[in-house]
PDB file of C-alpha atoms in Angstrom:
ATOM      1  CA  UNK A  28     153.226 138.233 144.848  1.00 56.00           C
ATOM      2  CA  UNK A  29     151.368 139.152 147.926  1.00 60.00           C
ATOM      3  CA  UNK A  30     148.678 136.708 149.460  1.00 59.00           C
ATOM      4  CA  UNK A  31     146.111 139.608 148.361  1.00 61.00           C
ATOM      5  CA  UNK A  32     147.422 139.119 144.850  1.00 60.00           C
ATOM      6  CA  UNK A  33     147.336 135.557 144.947  1.00 60.00           C
ATOM      7  CA  UNK A  34     143.809 135.341 146.289  1.00 61.00           C
ATOM      8  CA  UNK A  35     142.931 137.862 143.444  1.00 57.00           C
ATOM      9  CA  UNK A  36     144.253 135.316 140.641  1.00 55.00           C
ATOM     10  CA  UNK A  37     142.743 132.476 142.322  1.00 59.00           C
ATOM     11  CA  UNK A  38     139.066 134.176 142.416  1.00 54.00           C
ATOM     12  CA  UNK A  39     139.971 135.370 138.695  1.00 56.00           C
ATOM     13  CA  UNK A  40     141.016 131.923 137.570  1.00 56.00           C
ATOM     14  CA  UNK A  41     137.651 130.286 139.232  1.00 55.00           C
ATOM     15  CA  UNK A  42     135.619 133.034 137.522  1.00 54.00           C
ATOM     16  CA  UNK A  43     137.040 132.210 134.050  1.00 57.00           C
ATOM     17  CA  UNK A  44     136.474 128.528 134.536  1.00 50.00           C
ATOM     18  CA  UNK A  45     132.924 129.469 135.440  1.00 53.00           C
ATOM     19  CA  UNK A  46     132.094 131.422 132.428  1.00 56.00           C
ATOM     20  CA  UNK A  47     133.818 128.679 130.266  1.00 46.00           C
ATOM     21  CA  UNK A  48     132.025 125.866 131.702  1.00 47.00           C
ATOM     22  CA  UNK A  49     128.748 127.974 131.950  1.00 48.00           C
ATOM     23  CA  UNK A  50     129.010 128.628 128.373  1.00 43.00           C
ATOM     24  CA  UNK A  51     130.016 125.148 127.439  1.00 40.00           C
ATOM     25  CA  UNK A  52     126.681 123.700 129.327  1.00 39.00           C
ATOM     26  CA  UNK A  53     124.693 126.652 127.596  1.00 39.00           C
ATOM     27  CA  UNK A  54     125.781 125.360 124.254  1.00 37.00           C
ATOM     28  CA  UNK A  55     125.503 121.598 125.166  1.00 35.00           C
ATOM     29  CA  UNK A  56     121.701 122.452 126.298  1.00 37.00           C
ATOM     30  CA  UNK A  57     120.980 124.595 123.263  1.00 39.00           C
ATOM     31  CA  UNK A  58     122.462 121.423 121.049  1.00 42.00           C
ATOM     32  CA  UNK A  59     120.103 119.117 123.154  1.00 45.00           C
ATOM     33  CA  UNK A  60     116.969 121.263 122.677  1.00 49.00           C
ATOM     34  CA  UNK A  61     117.761 121.654 118.724  1.00 48.00           C
ATOM     35  CA  UNK A  62     118.257 117.972 118.491  1.00 60.00           C
ATOM     36  CA  UNK A  63     114.830 117.326 120.416  1.00 54.00           C
ATOM     37  CA  UNK A  64     113.206 119.797 118.105  1.00 65.00           C
ATOM     38  CA  UNK A  65     114.464 118.114 114.850  1.00 64.00           C
ATOM     39  CA  UNK A  66     113.078 114.629 116.354  1.00 70.00           C
ATOM     40  CA  UNK A  67     109.845 116.118 117.054  1.00 65.00           C
ATOM     41  CA  UNK A  68     109.565 118.051 113.817  1.00 75.00           C
ATOM     42  CA  UNK A  69     111.018 115.690 111.154  1.00 84.00           C
ATOM     43  CA  UNK A  70     109.300 112.393 110.363  1.00 87.00           C
ATOM     44  CA  UNK A  71     111.136 108.962 111.134  1.00 93.00           C
ATOM     45  CA  UNK A  72     109.806 107.887 107.785  1.00 90.00           C
ATOM     46  CA  UNK A  73     111.105 110.507 105.707  1.00 91.00           C
ATOM     47  CA  UNK A  74     114.396 110.575 107.356  1.00 94.00           C
ATOM     48  CA  UNK A  75     114.779 107.056 106.896  1.00 92.00           C
ATOM     49  CA  UNK A  76     113.673 107.356 103.314  1.00 91.00           C
ATOM     50  CA  UNK A  77     116.364 109.880 102.341  1.00 90.00           C
ATOM     51  CA  UNK A  78     119.157 108.413 104.444  1.00 92.00           C
ATOM     52  CA  UNK A  79     121.486 105.569 102.439  1.00 91.00           C
ATOM     53  CA  UNK A  80     122.819 103.394 105.487  1.00 95.00           C
ATOM     54  CA  UNK A  81     126.213 102.768 105.194  1.00 96.00           C
ATOM     55  CA  UNK A  82     127.196  98.938 105.654  1.00 97.00           C
ATOM     56  CA  UNK A  83     130.681  97.915 106.354  1.00 96.00           C
ATOM     57  CA  UNK A  84     129.464  94.405 106.851  1.00 95.00           C
ATOM     58  CA  UNK A  85     127.312  92.864 104.062  1.00 96.00           C
ATOM     59  CA  UNK A  86     125.794  89.459 104.148  1.00 95.00           C
ATOM     60  CA  UNK A  87     122.953  87.491 105.869  1.00 94.00           C
ATOM     61  CA  UNK A  88     121.809  87.701 109.780  1.00 94.00           C
ATOM     62  CA  UNK A  89     124.280  86.867 112.139  1.00 90.00           C
ATOM     63  CA  UNK A  90     123.717  83.325 113.130  1.00 78.00           C
ATOM     64  CA  UNK A  91     122.297  80.242 111.532  1.00 66.00           C
ATOM     65  CA  UNK A  92     118.767  79.181 111.083  1.00 68.00           C
ATOM     66  CA  UNK A  93     117.133  77.576 114.083  1.00 75.00           C
ATOM     67  CA  UNK A  94     114.741  74.370 113.537  1.00 84.00           C
ATOM     68  CA  UNK A  95     112.769  75.484 110.688  1.00 82.00           C
ATOM     69  CA  UNK A  96     108.904  75.863 111.055  1.00 91.00           C
ATOM     70  CA  UNK A  97     106.652  72.696 110.005  1.00 91.00           C
ATOM     71  CA  UNK A  98     104.308  74.747 108.264  1.00 94.00           C
ATOM     72  CA  UNK A  99     104.831  75.989 104.763  1.00 96.00           C
ATOM     73  CA  UNK A 100     105.812  79.602 104.170  1.00 97.00           C
ATOM     74  CA  UNK A 101     103.739  82.150 102.084  1.00 98.00           C
ATOM     75  CA  UNK A 102     106.141  84.947 100.375  1.00 99.00           C
ATOM     76  CA  UNK A 103     105.662  88.880 100.223  1.00 99.00           C
ATOM     77  CA  UNK A 104     107.224  91.169  98.297  1.00 99.00           C
ATOM     78  CA  UNK A 105     109.401  94.143  99.982  1.00 99.00           C
ATOM     79  CA  UNK A 106     111.113  96.534  97.501  1.00 96.00           C
ATOM     80  CA  UNK A 107     111.487  93.739  94.705  1.00 97.00           C
ATOM     81  CA  UNK A 108     112.583  91.309  97.425  1.00 98.00           C
ATOM     82  CA  UNK A 109     110.632  88.025  97.721  1.00 99.00           C
ATOM     83  CA  UNK A 110     110.674  87.294 101.404  1.00 98.00           C
ATOM     84  CA  UNK A 111     109.298  84.604 103.685  1.00 98.00           C
ATOM     85  CA  UNK A 112     106.582  84.676 106.277  1.00 98.00           C
ATOM     86  CA  UNK A 113     104.383  82.130 108.005  1.00 98.00           C
ATOM     87  CA  UNK A 114     100.740  82.691 108.545  1.00 98.00           C
ATOM     88  CA  UNK A 115      98.381  81.092 111.440  1.00 98.00           C
ATOM     89  CA  UNK A 116      94.784  81.541 111.358  1.00 98.00           C
ATOM     90  CA  UNK A 117      92.218  80.736 114.278  1.00 97.00           C
ATOM     91  CA  UNK A 118      89.275  78.347 114.071  1.00 94.00           C
ATOM     92  CA  UNK A 119      86.540  81.203 113.156  1.00 89.00           C
ATOM     93  CA  UNK A 120      84.636  82.522 110.225  1.00 89.00           C
ATOM     94  CA  UNK A 121      84.614  86.058 109.092  1.00 93.00           C
ATOM     95  CA  UNK A 122      87.155  88.798 109.680  1.00 97.00           C
ATOM     96  CA  UNK A 123      89.564  88.634 112.480  1.00 98.00           C
ATOM     97  CA  UNK A 124      92.028  91.030 114.229  1.00 99.00           C
ATOM     98  CA  UNK A 125      95.692  90.439 113.260  1.00 99.00           C
ATOM     99  CA  UNK A 126      99.048  90.231 114.757  1.00 99.00           C
ATOM    100  CA  UNK A 127     102.495  91.034 112.978  1.00 99.00           C
ATOM    101  CA  UNK A 128     104.878  89.072 115.202  1.00 99.00           C
ATOM    102  CA  UNK A 129     108.680  90.153 114.716  1.00 99.00           C
ATOM    103  CA  UNK A 130     110.671  87.142 115.990  1.00 98.00           C
ATOM    104  CA  UNK A 131     113.451  87.432 118.158  1.00 96.00           C
ATOM    105  CA  UNK A 132     117.157  86.497 117.087  1.00 94.00           C
ATOM    106  CA  UNK A 133     118.079  86.399 113.435  1.00 95.00           C
ATOM    107  CA  UNK A 134     115.487  84.127 111.634  1.00 95.00           C
ATOM    108  CA  UNK A 135     112.189  82.594 112.166  1.00 96.00           C
ATOM    109  CA  UNK A 136     112.021  79.066 113.670  1.00 95.00           C
ATOM    110  CA  UNK A 137     109.816  76.601 114.808  1.00 95.00           C
ATOM    111  CA  UNK A 138     109.881  77.940 118.355  1.00 95.00           C
ATOM    112  CA  UNK A 139     108.421  81.588 117.151  1.00 96.00           C
ATOM    113  CA  UNK A 140     105.112  79.804 115.649  1.00 97.00           C
ATOM    114  CA  UNK A 141     104.894  77.874 119.069  1.00 96.00           C
ATOM    115  CA  UNK A 142     105.222  81.266 120.848  1.00 97.00           C
ATOM    116  CA  UNK A 143     102.506  83.128 119.127  1.00 98.00           C
ATOM    117  CA  UNK A 144      99.751  80.369 119.710  1.00 98.00           C
ATOM    118  CA  UNK A 145      97.929  82.303 122.642  1.00 99.00           C
ATOM    119  CA  UNK A 146      97.273  84.999 120.023  1.00 99.00           C
ATOM    120  CA  UNK A 147      95.756  82.679 117.650  1.00 98.00           C
ATOM    121  CA  UNK A 148      93.792  80.790 120.579  1.00 98.00           C
ATOM    122  CA  UNK A 149      92.490  84.446 121.323  1.00 98.00           C
ATOM    123  CA  UNK A 150      91.131  84.758 117.549  1.00 98.00           C
ATOM    124  CA  UNK A 151      94.081  86.838 116.076  1.00 99.00           C
ATOM    125  CA  UNK A 152      95.397  86.083 112.746  1.00 99.00           C
ATOM    126  CA  UNK A 153      99.308  86.124 113.090  1.00 99.00           C
ATOM    127  CA  UNK A 154     101.755  86.650 110.515  1.00 99.00           C
ATOM    128  CA  UNK A 155     105.419  85.880 111.511  1.00 99.00           C
ATOM    129  CA  UNK A 156     107.617  87.328 108.932  1.00 99.00           C
ATOM    130  CA  UNK A 157     111.311  86.945 108.068  1.00 97.00           C
ATOM    131  CA  UNK A 158     113.057  89.950 106.832  1.00 98.00           C
ATOM    132  CA  UNK A 159     116.158  90.766 104.778  1.00 98.00           C
ATOM    133  CA  UNK A 160     118.927  88.254 104.800  1.00 96.00           C
ATOM    134  CA  UNK A 161     117.010  85.893 107.116  1.00 96.00           C
ATOM    135  CA  UNK A 162     115.822  82.154 106.419  1.00 95.00           C
ATOM    136  CA  UNK A 163     117.787  81.995 103.021  1.00 94.00           C
ATOM    137  CA  UNK A 164     116.080  85.633 101.894  1.00 96.00           C
ATOM    138  CA  UNK A 165     117.823  88.005  99.523  1.00 98.00           C
ATOM    139  CA  UNK A 166     119.327  91.236 100.891  1.00 98.00           C
ATOM    140  CA  UNK A 167     121.748  92.277 103.806  1.00 98.00           C
ATOM    141  CA  UNK A 168     121.314  92.301 107.433  1.00 98.00           C
ATOM    142  CA  UNK A 169     120.919  95.865 108.380  1.00 98.00           C
ATOM    143  CA  UNK A 170     120.044  95.872 112.160  1.00 97.00           C
ATOM    144  CA  UNK A 171     116.792  97.999 112.522  1.00 97.00           C
ATOM    145  CA  UNK A 172     116.986  99.750 109.240  1.00 98.00           C
ATOM    146  CA  UNK A 173     115.733  98.116 105.990  1.00 98.00           C
ATOM    147  CA  UNK A 174     114.027  95.786 108.026  1.00 98.00           C
ATOM    148  CA  UNK A 175     111.506  98.184 109.133  1.00 98.00           C
ATOM    149  CA  UNK A 176     110.684  98.747 105.322  1.00 98.00           C
ATOM    150  CA  UNK A 177     110.197  94.811 105.376  1.00 99.00           C
ATOM    151  CA  UNK A 178     107.667  94.660 108.238  1.00 99.00           C
ATOM    152  CA  UNK A 179     105.641  97.604 106.622  1.00 98.00           C
ATOM    153  CA  UNK A 180     105.695  95.406 103.576  1.00 99.00           C
ATOM    154  CA  UNK A 181     104.492  92.470 105.567  1.00 99.00           C
ATOM    155  CA  UNK A 182     101.712  94.527 107.108  1.00 99.00           C
ATOM    156  CA  UNK A 183     100.743  95.496 103.703  1.00 99.00           C
ATOM    157  CA  UNK A 184     100.172  91.892 103.063  1.00 99.00           C
ATOM    158  CA  UNK A 185      98.448  90.933 106.111  1.00 99.00           C
ATOM    159  CA  UNK A 186      95.932  93.702 105.924  1.00 99.00           C
ATOM    160  CA  UNK A 187      94.752  92.683 102.345  1.00 98.00           C
ATOM    161  CA  UNK A 188      94.024  89.233 103.584  1.00 98.00           C
ATOM    162  CA  UNK A 189      90.451  88.246 103.190  1.00 98.00           C
ATOM    163  CA  UNK A 190      90.405  86.887 106.732  1.00 98.00           C
ATOM    164  CA  UNK A 191      91.965  89.987 108.247  1.00 98.00           C
ATOM    165  CA  UNK A 192      90.034  93.367 109.456  1.00 98.00           C
ATOM    166  CA  UNK A 193      92.210  95.930 108.138  1.00 98.00           C
ATOM    167  CA  UNK A 194      90.926  98.135 110.715  1.00 98.00           C
ATOM    168  CA  UNK A 195      92.269  95.880 113.505  1.00 98.00           C
ATOM    169  CA  UNK A 196      96.181  95.658 113.149  1.00 99.00           C
ATOM    170  CA  UNK A 197      98.503  94.981 115.811  1.00 99.00           C
ATOM    171  CA  UNK A 198     102.114  94.429 116.193  1.00 99.00           C
ATOM    172  CA  UNK A 199     104.432  92.529 118.567  1.00 99.00           C
ATOM    173  CA  UNK A 200     107.874  91.559 118.942  1.00 99.00           C
ATOM    174  CA  UNK A 201     110.777  90.098 121.082  1.00 99.00           C
ATOM    175  CA  UNK A 202     114.080  91.339 121.259  1.00 97.00           C
ATOM    176  CA  UNK A 203     115.656  92.536 117.954  1.00 97.00           C
ATOM    177  CA  UNK A 204     111.969  92.011 116.609  1.00 98.00           C
ATOM    178  CA  UNK A 205     110.898  94.216 119.675  1.00 99.00           C
ATOM    179  CA  UNK A 206     112.936  96.946 118.780  1.00 98.00           C
ATOM    180  CA  UNK A 207     111.794  96.970 114.966  1.00 99.00           C
ATOM    181  CA  UNK A 208     108.255  96.956 116.139  1.00 99.00           C
ATOM    182  CA  UNK A 209     108.872 100.038 118.338  1.00 99.00           C
ATOM    183  CA  UNK A 210     110.323 101.791 115.257  1.00 98.00           C
ATOM    184  CA  UNK A 211     107.716 100.418 112.987  1.00 98.00           C
ATOM    185  CA  UNK A 212     105.139 102.005 115.579  1.00 98.00           C
ATOM    186  CA  UNK A 213     106.613 105.304 114.692  1.00 98.00           C
ATOM    187  CA  UNK A 214     106.523 105.188 111.123  1.00 94.00           C
ATOM    188  CA  UNK A 215     103.321 103.188 110.277  1.00 95.00           C
ATOM    189  CA  UNK A 216      99.715 104.686 111.179  1.00 95.00           C
ATOM    190  CA  UNK A 217      97.855 101.664 110.659  1.00 97.00           C
ATOM    191  CA  UNK A 218      98.555  99.975 114.075  1.00 99.00           C
ATOM    192  CA  UNK A 219      96.193  99.957 116.741  1.00 99.00           C
ATOM    193  CA  UNK A 220      98.739  98.861 119.434  1.00 99.00           C
ATOM    194  CA  UNK A 221     101.865  97.339 119.849  1.00 99.00           C
ATOM    195  CA  UNK A 222     103.933  95.382 122.312  1.00 99.00           C
ATOM    196  CA  UNK A 223     107.543  94.845 122.602  1.00 99.00           C
ATOM    197  CA  UNK A 224     109.257  92.477 124.902  1.00 99.00           C
ATOM    198  CA  UNK A 225     113.005  93.097 125.275  1.00 98.00           C
ATOM    199  CA  UNK A 226     113.319  95.880 122.700  1.00 98.00           C
ATOM    200  CA  UNK A 227     116.265  98.249 122.789  1.00 97.00           C
ATOM    201  CA  UNK A 228     114.745 101.887 123.296  1.00 97.00           C
ATOM    202  CA  UNK A 229     118.006 104.034 122.401  1.00 96.00           C
ATOM    203  CA  UNK A 230     121.129 102.462 120.716  1.00 92.00           C
ATOM    204  CA  UNK A 231     122.237 105.950 120.404  1.00 91.00           C
ATOM    205  CA  UNK A 232     122.845 106.644 124.082  1.00 82.00           C
ATOM    206  CA  UNK A 233     125.959 105.334 126.065  1.00 61.00           C
ATOM    207  CA  UNK A 234     127.587 101.841 125.544  1.00 66.00           C
ATOM    208  CA  UNK A 235     125.863 100.235 122.524  1.00 75.00           C
ATOM    209  CA  UNK A 236     124.478  96.782 123.646  1.00 79.00           C
ATOM    210  CA  UNK A 237     124.044  95.474 119.867  1.00 86.00           C
ATOM    211  CA  UNK A 238     127.924  96.151 119.522  1.00 85.00           C
ATOM    212  CA  UNK A 239     129.092  93.079 118.158  1.00 87.00           C
ATOM    213  CA  UNK A 240     126.490  92.653 115.726  1.00 92.00           C
ATOM    214  CA  UNK A 241     126.539  95.946 114.233  1.00 94.00           C
ATOM    215  CA  UNK A 242     126.865  96.025 110.364  1.00 96.00           C
ATOM    216  CA  UNK A 243     126.794  99.737 109.846  1.00 96.00           C
ATOM    217  CA  UNK A 244     129.313 102.574 110.093  1.00 94.00           C
ATOM    218  CA  UNK A 245     128.466 103.678 113.703  1.00 90.00           C
ATOM    219  CA  UNK A 246     130.446 106.914 113.129  1.00 88.00           C
ATOM    220  CA  UNK A 247     128.295 107.843 110.215  1.00 87.00           C
ATOM    221  CA  UNK A 248     126.044 110.776 111.018  1.00 86.00           C
ATOM    222  CA  UNK A 249     122.354 109.465 111.813  1.00 92.00           C
ATOM    223  CA  UNK A 250     123.180 105.949 111.603  1.00 95.00           C
ATOM    224  CA  UNK A 251     122.259 105.234 115.272  1.00 95.00           C
ATOM    225  CA  UNK A 252     119.588 107.842 116.013  1.00 95.00           C
ATOM    226  CA  UNK A 253     117.624 106.458 113.220  1.00 96.00           C
ATOM    227  CA  UNK A 254     117.517 103.133 114.649  1.00 97.00           C
ATOM    228  CA  UNK A 255     116.889 104.611 118.264  1.00 97.00           C
ATOM    229  CA  UNK A 256     112.924 104.505 119.105  1.00 98.00           C
ATOM    230  CA  UNK A 257     113.091 106.546 122.124  1.00 98.00           C
ATOM    231  CA  UNK A 258     114.639 109.673 120.047  1.00 97.00           C
ATOM    232  CA  UNK A 259     111.301 109.573 117.906  1.00 97.00           C
ATOM    233  CA  UNK A 260     108.661 108.749 120.376  1.00 97.00           C
ATOM    234  CA  UNK A 261     106.769 112.170 119.362  1.00 96.00           C
ATOM    235  CA  UNK A 262     105.821 110.038 116.265  1.00 97.00           C
ATOM    236  CA  UNK A 263     104.470 107.059 117.976  1.00 98.00           C
ATOM    237  CA  UNK A 264     101.105 106.129 116.449  1.00 96.00           C
ATOM    238  CA  UNK A 265      99.316 104.062 119.020  1.00 98.00           C
ATOM    239  CA  UNK A 266      99.579 102.852 122.632  1.00 99.00           C
ATOM    240  CA  UNK A 267     102.562 100.749 123.327  1.00 99.00           C
ATOM    241  CA  UNK A 268     103.275  97.854 126.073  1.00 99.00           C
ATOM    242  CA  UNK A 269     106.949  97.366 126.951  1.00 99.00           C
ATOM    243  CA  UNK A 270     107.673  94.378 128.756  1.00 99.00           C
ATOM    244  CA  UNK A 271     111.035  93.448 130.324  1.00 99.00           C
ATOM    245  CA  UNK A 272     112.384  90.686 132.316  1.00 98.00           C
ATOM    246  CA  UNK A 273     113.178  91.331 136.068  1.00 97.00           C
ATOM    247  CA  UNK A 274     115.935  88.764 136.166  1.00 96.00           C
ATOM    248  CA  UNK A 275     118.535  90.168 133.729  1.00 94.00           C
ATOM    249  CA  UNK A 276     120.944  93.119 133.882  1.00 94.00           C
ATOM    250  CA  UNK A 277     120.706  94.075 130.130  1.00 93.00           C
ATOM    251  CA  UNK A 278     116.841  94.147 130.461  1.00 96.00           C
ATOM    252  CA  UNK A 279     117.322  96.435 133.580  1.00 96.00           C
ATOM    253  CA  UNK A 280     119.398  98.779 131.421  1.00 95.00           C
ATOM    254  CA  UNK A 281     116.813  98.570 128.400  1.00 96.00           C
ATOM    255  CA  UNK A 282     113.914  99.209 131.152  1.00 98.00           C
ATOM    256  CA  UNK A 283     115.816 102.339 132.335  1.00 97.00           C
ATOM    257  CA  UNK A 284     115.960 103.601 128.705  1.00 97.00           C
ATOM    258  CA  UNK A 285     112.495 103.026 128.260  1.00 98.00           C
ATOM    259  CA  UNK A 286     111.555 105.075 131.400  1.00 98.00           C
ATOM    260  CA  UNK A 287     113.791 107.618 129.833  1.00 97.00           C
ATOM    261  CA  UNK A 288     111.701 107.506 126.648  1.00 98.00           C
ATOM    262  CA  UNK A 289     108.486 107.723 128.415  1.00 98.00           C
ATOM    263  CA  UNK A 290     109.666 110.998 130.016  1.00 97.00           C
ATOM    264  CA  UNK A 291     111.192 112.810 126.989  1.00 96.00           C
ATOM    265  CA  UNK A 292     109.172 115.856 125.951  1.00 94.00           C
ATOM    266  CA  UNK A 293     107.886 114.227 122.615  1.00 95.00           C
ATOM    267  CA  UNK A 294     106.276 111.451 124.689  1.00 97.00           C
ATOM    268  CA  UNK A 295     103.874 113.893 126.376  1.00 96.00           C
ATOM    269  CA  UNK A 296     100.413 112.527 125.455  1.00 97.00           C
ATOM    270  CA  UNK A 297     101.579 109.120 124.386  1.00 98.00           C
ATOM    271  CA  UNK A 298     100.450 105.826 126.163  1.00 98.00           C
ATOM    272  CA  UNK A 299     103.625 104.091 126.957  1.00 99.00           C
ATOM    273  CA  UNK A 300     103.079 101.223 129.474  1.00 99.00           C
ATOM    274  CA  UNK A 301     106.396  99.735 131.058  1.00 99.00           C
ATOM    275  CA  UNK A 302     105.936  96.345 133.021  1.00 98.00           C
ATOM    276  CA  UNK A 303     108.264  93.863 134.565  1.00 98.00           C
ATOM    277  CA  UNK A 304     107.764  90.094 133.823  1.00 98.00           C
ATOM    278  CA  UNK A 305     108.986  88.607 137.286  1.00 98.00           C
ATOM    279  CA  UNK A 306     111.882  86.198 137.408  1.00 97.00           C
ATOM    280  CA  UNK A 307     112.461  86.054 133.889  1.00 98.00           C
ATOM    281  CA  UNK A 308     115.551  87.014 132.008  1.00 98.00           C
ATOM    282  CA  UNK A 309     115.676  88.448 128.272  1.00 97.00           C
ATOM    283  CA  UNK A 310     115.073  84.888 126.633  1.00 96.00           C
ATOM    284  CA  UNK A 311     112.600  83.536 129.246  1.00 98.00           C
ATOM    285  CA  UNK A 312     110.280  86.790 129.294  1.00 98.00           C
ATOM    286  CA  UNK A 313     108.625  86.380 125.971  1.00 98.00           C
ATOM    287  CA  UNK A 314     106.717  82.990 126.912  1.00 98.00           C
ATOM    288  CA  UNK A 315     105.040  85.342 129.953  1.00 98.00           C
ATOM    289  CA  UNK A 316     104.602  88.325 128.111  1.00 99.00           C
ATOM    290  CA  UNK A 317     102.701  87.094 125.234  1.00 99.00           C
ATOM    291  CA  UNK A 318      99.434  86.241 127.279  1.00 98.00           C
ATOM    292  CA  UNK A 319      99.898  89.980 128.694  1.00 99.00           C
ATOM    293  CA  UNK A 320      99.974  91.251 125.268  1.00 99.00           C
ATOM    294  CA  UNK A 321      96.947  89.284 124.464  1.00 99.00           C
ATOM    295  CA  UNK A 322      95.272  91.097 127.123  1.00 99.00           C
ATOM    296  CA  UNK A 323      96.677  94.434 126.237  1.00 99.00           C
ATOM    297  CA  UNK A 324      95.568  94.121 122.539  1.00 99.00           C
ATOM    298  CA  UNK A 325      91.961  92.663 123.609  1.00 97.00           C
ATOM    299  CA  UNK A 326      91.315  95.867 125.823  1.00 94.00           C
ATOM    300  CA  UNK A 327      89.506  98.792 124.147  1.00 84.00           C
TER     301      UNK A 327
END
């Protein structure tokens, strides 16, 4: 074979590969566009309602209870389940704004009640609900799925309290609870604002940082994407503050995913504020984040 023929073969091969890779890139872009259109046009609430999550691990939340709160719990109903929650009231008369606080970890402890004190001192009624599979509650741990239904039920309870202004409802959360309130804000239009510290914006992307606690079939269609707030950002119903500790590698990854979420097509016109909590890791960040949340909720 002559060098001229060799050159022709090489050029032809590269042209063929260029066509193949170009077509693959086109199809990938087309699929991404179609998925983005699906996320924007479909309702997260409706998609969750018709999707039966497939649990491969059944049982309560992963770890044991921390030190129990010293105040007596109340009970709210979620889909026939009687679930515990804790209420703290400010020392004032009349109706007050209210915060639904979704705790970090896997059960409500005394530390969660202490953590929300700045909200109460600022005049907010605070409800700290435990959800299915926590604090001795019935139900299975589902990781950011059925728990959203429980938070909606808790918000129903909170809104009906005589001490609460039902038009001034807010939600805040830490860690796993932060991810849950991000999803809540995309499926419940009653919230004025939401604030999350250490939330996971997109467990459907890359290395799943919740890997060790996942109770569902990860290979199941829609399992991950229905638990990923970033994908449903077009349905965000209120302004959202996202706080991340600056001294933590995992928090850095969460923040990167949050920035990606804020740049998605569906985020256009939405208010998403992303802030660092200086010198704090994932667990330390909530203490300095809460006063920032109080300020955020108090602003018009």
